[in-house]
């Protein structure tokens, strides 16, 4: 679980004055830098930031704070995975079935959202997704695949 520590708000135009010069696209990196600076000023060093896939924000943060790492938040990760799967559906007809892409994305999110004790455990969960999709549940974890509970009535998609 993550807690909100700092929150910034920017508005390009206000009825009284212009708040930010430059493009609206510059707001997110500006806010990210401002928040990390504020945390550093309070004695909290920032090693990892969870955000969307804005490469401008990431590059500006790394430019200013060389050691900072960026991780995708789960919502953006799922959105990008789904987008890539829908794109792949143009080439692979197996992905065109009703509910297939959302189901694959859901399996992937279950695998990364569940608590793991090691990188190896995460890899095992991710590697079990494709066999799971084809009916091989030998590598599935009971916390995200219900096949082991009721194999006779289990339905994949």
CSV table of C-alpha atoms in Angstrom, one decimal:
chain,number,residue,atom,x,y,z
A,1,UNK,CA,0.0,0.0,0.0
A,2,UNK,CA,1.2,3.5,-0.8
A,3,UNK,CA,0.4,6.7,0.9
A,4,UNK,CA,0.1,10.1,-0.6
A,5,UNK,CA,2.8,12.2,0.9
A,6,UNK,CA,2.7,15.3,-1.3
A,7,UNK,CA,0.2,16.6,-3.8
A,8,UNK,CA,0.7,19.3,-6.4
A,9,UNK,CA,-1.8,21.1,-8.5
A,10,UNK,CA,-1.1,23.2,-11.6
A,11,UNK,CA,-3.4,25.2,-13.8
A,12,UNK,CA,-2.0,26.8,-17.0
A,13,UNK,CA,-4.5,29.6,-17.0
A,14,UNK,CA,-6.4,31.3,-14.3
A,15,UNK,CA,-9.0,34.0,-14.5
A,16,UNK,CA,-6.5,36.4,-12.7
A,17,UNK,CA,-3.1,35.4,-14.0
A,18,UNK,CA,-1.0,32.8,-15.9
A,19,UNK,CA,0.4,30.3,-13.4
A,20,UNK,CA,2.8,28.3,-15.6
A,21,UNK,CA,4.6,29.5,-18.7
A,22,UNK,CA,5.3,27.0,-21.4
A,23,UNK,CA,3.2,24.0,-22.5
A,24,UNK,CA,0.7,22.2,-20.4
A,25,UNK,CA,2.9,19.1,-21.1
A,26,UNK,CA,5.5,20.7,-18.9
A,27,UNK,CA,3.2,20.6,-15.8
A,28,UNK,CA,3.7,17.0,-14.9
A,29,UNK,CA,7.6,17.0,-14.9
A,30,UNK,CA,7.5,20.4,-13.1
A,31,UNK,CA,5.3,19.0,-10.3
A,32,UNK,CA,7.3,15.8,-10.0
A,33,UNK,CA,10.5,17.7,-9.6
A,34,UNK,CA,8.9,20.1,-7.1
A,35,UNK,CA,7.5,17.2,-5.0
A,36,UNK,CA,10.8,15.3,-4.9
A,37,UNK,CA,12.7,18.5,-4.0
A,38,UNK,CA,10.2,19.1,-1.2
A,39,UNK,CA,10.6,15.6,0.1
A,40,UNK,CA,14.4,15.9,0.0
A,41,UNK,CA,14.2,19.2,1.9
A,42,UNK,CA,12.2,17.4,4.6
A,43,UNK,CA,14.9,14.7,4.9
A,44,UNK,CA,13.2,12.0,2.9
A,45,UNK,CA,15.2,10.7,0.0
A,46,UNK,CA,13.2,9.4,-2.9
A,47,UNK,CA,14.6,6.3,-4.6
A,48,UNK,CA,11.6,5.2,-6.6
A,49,UNK,CA,8.6,7.0,-8.1
A,50,UNK,CA,5.5,5.3,-9.3
A,51,UNK,CA,3.8,7.1,-12.2
A,52,UNK,CA,2.4,6.9,-15.7
A,53,UNK,CA,4.6,6.3,-18.7
A,54,UNK,CA,5.5,9.9,-19.4
A,55,UNK,CA,9.1,9.7,-20.6
A,56,UNK,CA,9.5,13.5,-20.2
A,57,UNK,CA,8.8,13.3,-16.5
A,58,UNK,CA,11.1,10.3,-16.1
A,59,UNK,CA,14.0,11.9,-18.0
A,60,UNK,CA,13.7,15.2,-16.1
A,61,UNK,CA,13.7,13.4,-12.7
A,62,UNK,CA,16.7,11.3,-13.7
A,63,UNK,CA,18.5,14.5,-15.0
A,64,UNK,CA,18.0,16.2,-11.6
A,65,UNK,CA,18.1,13.2,-9.3
A,66,UNK,CA,20.4,10.7,-11.0
A,67,UNK,CA,19.7,7.8,-8.7
A,68,UNK,CA,15.9,7.9,-8.9
A,69,UNK,CA,14.1,4.9,-10.5
A,70,UNK,CA,10.7,4.9,-12.1
A,71,UNK,CA,8.0,2.2,-11.8
A,72,UNK,CA,4.7,2.1,-13.7
A,73,UNK,CA,1.6,2.2,-11.6
A,74,UNK,CA,-0.6,-0.9,-12.0
A,75,UNK,CA,-3.4,1.0,-13.8
A,76,UNK,CA,-1.1,2.3,-16.5
A,77,UNK,CA,0.6,-1.1,-16.7
A,78,UNK,CA,-2.7,-2.8,-17.4
A,79,UNK,CA,-3.9,-0.2,-19.8
A,80,UNK,CA,-0.6,-0.5,-21.9
A,81,UNK,CA,-0.7,-4.3,-21.8
A,82,UNK,CA,-4.3,-4.3,-23.0
A,83,UNK,CA,-3.5,-1.8,-25.7
A,84,UNK,CA,-0.6,-4.0,-27.0
A,85,UNK,CA,-2.8,-7.2,-26.9
A,86,UNK,CA,-5.6,-5.5,-28.9
A,87,UNK,CA,-2.9,-4.4,-31.4
A,88,UNK,CA,-1.6,-7.9,-31.6
A,89,UNK,CA,-5.1,-9.2,-32.2
A,90,UNK,CA,-4.8,-7.7,-35.7
A,91,UNK,CA,-2.2,-10.3,-36.4
A,92,UNK,CA,-3.2,-13.2,-34.2
A,93,UNK,CA,-6.9,-14.3,-34.5
A,94,UNK,CA,-6.8,-16.2,-31.2
A,95,UNK,CA,-6.8,-12.8,-29.4
A,96,UNK,CA,-10.0,-11.6,-31.2
A,97,UNK,CA,-12.4,-13.8,-29.2
A,98,UNK,CA,-14.9,-12.0,-26.9
A,99,UNK,CA,-13.3,-11.3,-23.6
A,100,UNK,CA,-9.9,-12.9,-24.4
A,101,UNK,CA,-7.8,-9.7,-24.1
A,102,UNK,CA,-9.4,-8.6,-20.8
A,103,UNK,CA,-9.0,-12.1,-19.4
A,104,UNK,CA,-5.3,-12.2,-20.3
A,105,UNK,CA,-4.8,-8.8,-18.8
A,106,UNK,CA,-6.7,-9.9,-15.7
A,107,UNK,CA,-4.4,-13.0,-15.3
A,108,UNK,CA,-1.3,-10.9,-15.7
A,109,UNK,CA,-2.6,-8.3,-13.1
A,110,UNK,CA,-3.4,-11.2,-10.6
A,111,UNK,CA,0.1,-12.5,-11.0
A,112,UNK,CA,1.8,-9.2,-10.3
A,113,UNK,CA,-0.7,-8.0,-7.7
A,114,UNK,CA,-0.4,-11.0,-5.5
A,115,UNK,CA,2.2,-11.0,-2.7
A,116,UNK,CA,5.5,-12.6,-3.7
A,117,UNK,CA,8.4,-13.3,-1.5
A,118,UNK,CA,11.0,-13.3,-4.2
A,119,UNK,CA,11.6,-12.3,-7.9
A,120,UNK,CA,11.6,-16.1,-8.7
A,121,UNK,CA,8.1,-16.4,-7.3
A,122,UNK,CA,6.9,-13.5,-9.5
A,123,UNK,CA,8.6,-15.1,-12.5
A,124,UNK,CA,6.9,-18.4,-11.8
A,125,UNK,CA,3.5,-16.8,-11.6
A,126,UNK,CA,4.1,-14.9,-14.9
A,127,UNK,CA,5.4,-18.0,-16.6
A,128,UNK,CA,2.3,-20.0,-15.6
A,129,UNK,CA,-0.1,-17.6,-17.5
A,130,UNK,CA,0.3,-19.0,-21.0
A,131,UNK,CA,0.0,-22.7,-19.9
A,132,UNK,CA,-3.0,-21.6,-17.8
A,133,UNK,CA,-4.7,-20.1,-20.9
A,134,UNK,CA,-4.3,-23.5,-22.7
A,135,UNK,CA,-5.6,-25.6,-19.8
A,136,UNK,CA,-2.4,-26.5,-18.0
A,137,UNK,CA,-3.0,-25.5,-14.4
A,138,UNK,CA,0.0,-27.3,-12.9
A,139,UNK,CA,1.9,-24.1,-12.3
A,140,UNK,CA,-1.1,-22.0,-11.2
A,141,UNK,CA,-1.4,-20.5,-7.8
A,142,UNK,CA,-4.7,-21.1,-5.9
A,143,UNK,CA,-4.9,-17.5,-5.0
A,144,UNK,CA,-5.6,-16.4,-8.6
A,145,UNK,CA,-6.7,-19.6,-10.4
A,146,UNK,CA,-9.7,-21.4,-9.2
A,147,UNK,CA,-9.2,-24.6,-11.3
A,148,UNK,CA,-7.9,-26.6,-8.4
A,149,UNK,CA,-11.0,-25.8,-6.3
A,150,UNK,CA,-13.5,-27.0,-8.9
A,151,UNK,CA,-11.9,-28.6,-11.9
A,152,UNK,CA,-15.1,-30.1,-13.3
A,153,UNK,CA,-16.9,-26.7,-13.6
A,154,UNK,CA,-13.9,-24.4,-14.2
A,155,UNK,CA,-14.2,-22.2,-17.2
A,156,UNK,CA,-11.2,-20.2,-18.5
A,157,UNK,CA,-12.7,-17.2,-20.3
